[in-house]
Amino acid sequence: MTRVKGLLLLSVLALAACEPTQPKFGPDGLPLPQVYKITPSDEGKIAYRVLDSANSLRAARGAPPLALNAQLTAAAATHSRDMAVQNRPWHFGSDGSSPLLRAQRAGYVGKVLGENISETYETETETMSAWMGLNDTRDVILNPEARDLGFAWFQEPSGKIWWTLVTGG
């Protein structure tokens, strides 16, 4: 008899574990955002997803495609980490550097045309979408003079991501 009760209890527990988890909702009734953790397998793909997205948006506007640029990406990576250290999203480095100076330090010889930054827990796709929703950041992505793209991020242990996109020509 106790064996049957034990099996019954195990069956109930197994079924309870199979129940799908429900999303948690905020006070506004919308689902709370999930922390986007960048995995090592995603690291090499993220910049190319952003590049493909930017080039699709640019093609729709008749703008030439961008190429991923190592120097601009290095400048973007430096700034993403520096924003995290400063704990504020802004275009100036802790040493007072501008996007132009950071690109020059990284060896970029072209003209820096713009920089987009973000502090978020969102994916790169959601961040691109947010940038496309604002005139000034959309103009950086769609600038027809741009030929080069630098894109990088720094993710804190909490999951917060500091994104930086730089265009040049």
Short mmCIF file of N, CA, C and O in Angstrom, two decimals, residues 47-56 58-59 63-74 76 108 110-111 113-114 140-141 143-152 165-169:
data_model
loop_
_atom_site.label_atom_id
_atom_site.label_comp_id
_atom_site.label_asym_id
_atom_site.label_seq_id
_atom_site.Cartn_x
_atom_site.Cartn_y
_atom_site.Cartn_z
N ALA A 47 27.51 40.64 -34.20
CA ALA A 47 27.90 41.76 -35.07
C ALA A 47 27.41 41.53 -36.49
O ALA A 47 26.99 42.48 -37.17
N TYR A 48 27.44 40.31 -36.95
CA TYR A 48 26.98 40.02 -38.32
C TYR A 48 25.46 40.13 -38.43
O TYR A 48 24.94 40.53 -39.48
N ARG A 49 24.74 39.80 -37.37
CA ARG A 49 23.28 40.00 -37.39
C ARG A 49 22.96 41.48 -37.48
O ARG A 49 22.04 41.90 -38.20
N VAL A 50 23.70 42.29 -36.74
CA VAL A 50 23.50 43.74 -36.79
C VAL A 50 23.87 44.27 -38.17
O VAL A 50 23.14 45.09 -38.74
N LEU A 51 24.99 43.81 -38.70
CA LEU A 51 25.41 44.24 -40.04
C LEU A 51 24.35 43.89 -41.08
O LEU A 51 23.98 44.72 -41.91
N ASP A 52 23.86 42.66 -41.05
CA ASP A 52 22.82 42.23 -41.99
C ASP A 52 21.56 43.07 -41.84
O ASP A 52 20.94 43.47 -42.83
N SER A 53 21.19 43.34 -40.61
CA SER A 53 20.00 44.15 -40.34
C SER A 53 20.18 45.57 -40.89
O SER A 53 19.31 46.10 -41.57
N ALA A 54 21.32 46.17 -40.57
CA ALA A 54 21.60 47.53 -41.05
C ALA A 54 21.61 47.57 -42.58
O ALA A 54 21.04 48.49 -43.18
N ASN A 55 22.23 46.59 -43.20
CA ASN A 55 22.30 46.59 -44.66
C ASN A 55 20.95 46.36 -45.31
O ASN A 55 20.66 46.93 -46.37
N SER A 56 20.08 45.59 -44.68
CA SER A 56 18.72 45.42 -45.20
C SER A 56 17.95 46.74 -45.12
O SER A 56 17.26 47.12 -46.07
N ARG A 58 19.28 49.71 -45.01
CA ARG A 58 19.91 50.65 -45.94
C ARG A 58 19.51 50.36 -47.39
O ARG A 58 19.26 51.28 -48.16
N ALA A 59 19.43 49.10 -47.75
CA ALA A 59 19.03 48.72 -49.11
C ALA A 59 17.62 49.23 -49.42
O ALA A 59 17.35 49.69 -50.54
N ALA A 63 20.60 53.06 -49.94
CA ALA A 63 21.94 53.39 -49.45
C ALA A 63 22.87 52.20 -49.68
O ALA A 63 22.44 51.05 -49.64
N PRO A 64 24.15 52.46 -49.92
CA PRO A 64 25.09 51.35 -50.14
C PRO A 64 25.30 50.54 -48.87
O PRO A 64 25.09 51.04 -47.76
N PRO A 65 25.70 49.28 -49.02
CA PRO A 65 25.92 48.43 -47.85
C PRO A 65 27.13 48.87 -47.03
O PRO A 65 28.05 49.51 -47.54
N LEU A 66 27.11 48.49 -45.78
CA LEU A 66 28.22 48.72 -44.87
C LEU A 66 29.08 47.47 -44.79
O LEU A 66 28.59 46.36 -44.98
N ALA A 67 30.35 47.66 -44.48
CA ALA A 67 31.26 46.54 -44.21
C ALA A 67 31.69 46.64 -42.75
O ALA A 67 31.92 47.73 -42.23
N LEU A 68 31.78 45.50 -42.10
CA LEU A 68 32.24 45.47 -40.72
C LEU A 68 33.71 45.87 -40.71
O LEU A 68 34.52 45.35 -41.47
N ASN A 69 34.06 46.84 -39.86
CA ASN A 69 35.41 47.38 -39.81
C ASN A 69 36.04 47.07 -38.46
O ASN A 69 35.46 47.41 -37.41
N ALA A 70 37.20 46.44 -38.48
CA ALA A 70 37.86 46.01 -37.24
C ALA A 70 38.25 47.18 -36.34
O ALA A 70 38.11 47.09 -35.11
N GLN A 71 38.72 48.28 -36.92
CA GLN A 71 39.13 49.42 -36.10
C GLN A 71 37.93 50.08 -35.42
O GLN A 71 37.98 50.42 -34.24
N LEU A 72 36.84 50.26 -36.19
CA LEU A 72 35.64 50.85 -35.57
C LEU A 72 35.04 49.91 -34.53
O LEU A 72 34.52 50.36 -33.51
N THR A 73 35.12 48.62 -34.77
CA THR A 73 34.63 47.65 -33.79
C THR A 73 35.47 47.71 -32.52
O THR A 73 34.93 47.63 -31.40
N ALA A 74 36.78 47.88 -32.65
CA ALA A 74 37.65 48.00 -31.47
C ALA A 74 37.30 49.27 -30.69
O ALA A 74 37.24 49.25 -29.46
N ALA A 76 34.38 50.74 -30.67
CA ALA A 76 33.06 50.49 -30.06
C ALA A 76 33.20 49.62 -28.81
O ALA A 76 32.54 49.87 -27.80
N TYR A 108 41.57 53.84 -37.12
CA TYR A 108 40.66 54.11 -38.23
C TYR A 108 41.08 55.40 -38.92
O TYR A 108 41.24 56.43 -38.27
N GLY A 110 39.41 56.64 -41.73
CA GLY A 110 38.26 57.27 -42.39
C GLY A 110 37.63 58.33 -41.49
O GLY A 110 38.12 58.66 -40.42
N LYS A 111 36.51 58.86 -41.98
CA LYS A 111 35.76 59.89 -41.26
C LYS A 111 34.68 59.21 -40.42
O LYS A 111 33.87 58.45 -40.94
N LEU A 113 31.26 59.09 -38.80
CA LEU A 113 30.01 59.77 -39.16
C LEU A 113 28.98 59.77 -38.04
O LEU A 113 28.12 60.63 -37.99
N GLY A 114 29.04 58.79 -37.15
CA GLY A 114 28.07 58.77 -36.07
C GLY A 114 28.30 57.62 -35.12
O GLY A 114 29.02 56.67 -35.42
N VAL A 140 22.11 57.78 -38.16
CA VAL A 140 23.46 57.21 -38.08
C VAL A 140 23.52 55.91 -38.87
O VAL A 140 24.47 55.67 -39.62
N ILE A 141 22.51 55.08 -38.74
CA ILE A 141 22.48 53.78 -39.42
C ILE A 141 22.26 53.93 -40.92
O ILE A 141 22.88 53.23 -41.73
N ASN A 143 22.78 56.71 -42.85
CA ASN A 143 23.57 57.76 -43.53
C ASN A 143 24.16 57.21 -44.84
O ASN A 143 24.95 56.27 -44.82
N PRO A 144 23.79 57.79 -45.98
CA PRO A 144 24.26 57.26 -47.26
C PRO A 144 25.77 57.42 -47.47
O PRO A 144 26.34 56.74 -48.32
N GLU A 145 26.41 58.28 -46.70
CA GLU A 145 27.87 58.44 -46.81
C GLU A 145 28.63 57.30 -46.12
O GLU A 145 29.81 57.09 -46.40
N ALA A 146 27.98 56.61 -45.22
CA ALA A 146 28.65 55.57 -44.42
C ALA A 146 29.00 54.37 -45.30
O ALA A 146 28.24 53.96 -46.16
N ARG A 147 30.18 53.83 -45.04
CA ARG A 147 30.66 52.62 -45.72
C ARG A 147 31.13 51.56 -44.74
O ARG A 147 31.24 50.39 -45.07
N ASP A 148 31.46 52.01 -43.50
CA ASP A 148 32.05 51.11 -42.50
C ASP A 148 31.17 51.10 -41.25
O ASP A 148 30.56 52.10 -40.89
N LEU A 149 31.18 49.94 -40.59
CA LEU A 149 30.41 49.77 -39.36
C LEU A 149 31.29 49.12 -38.31
O LEU A 149 32.00 48.15 -38.58
N GLY A 150 31.24 49.68 -37.12
CA GLY A 150 31.83 49.05 -35.95
C GLY A 150 30.71 48.77 -34.97
O GLY A 150 29.85 49.62 -34.75
N PHE A 151 30.70 47.58 -34.39
CA PHE A 151 29.64 47.23 -33.45
C PHE A 151 30.22 46.34 -32.36
O PHE A 151 30.89 45.35 -32.65
N ALA A 152 29.91 46.69 -31.11
CA ALA A 152 30.41 45.88 -29.98
C ALA A 152 29.53 46.13 -28.77
O ALA A 152 28.65 46.99 -28.77
N LEU A 165 27.45 51.29 -31.52
CA LEU A 165 27.53 51.17 -32.97
C LEU A 165 28.17 52.43 -33.51
O LEU A 165 27.77 53.54 -33.12
N VAL A 166 29.18 52.29 -34.37
CA VAL A 166 29.87 53.43 -34.95
C VAL A 166 29.88 53.27 -36.46
O VAL A 166 30.15 52.18 -36.97
N THR A 167 29.59 54.37 -37.17
CA THR A 167 29.67 54.33 -38.64
C THR A 167 30.74 55.31 -39.10
O THR A 167 31.02 56.32 -38.46
N GLY A 168 31.34 54.95 -40.24
CA GLY A 168 32.36 55.80 -40.82
C GLY A 168 32.36 55.68 -42.34
O GLY A 168 31.72 54.79 -42.90
N GLY A 169 33.08 56.59 -42.97
CA GLY A 169 33.13 56.55 -44.42
C GLY A 169 34.44 57.11 -44.96
O GLY A 169 35.25 57.64 -44.26
#
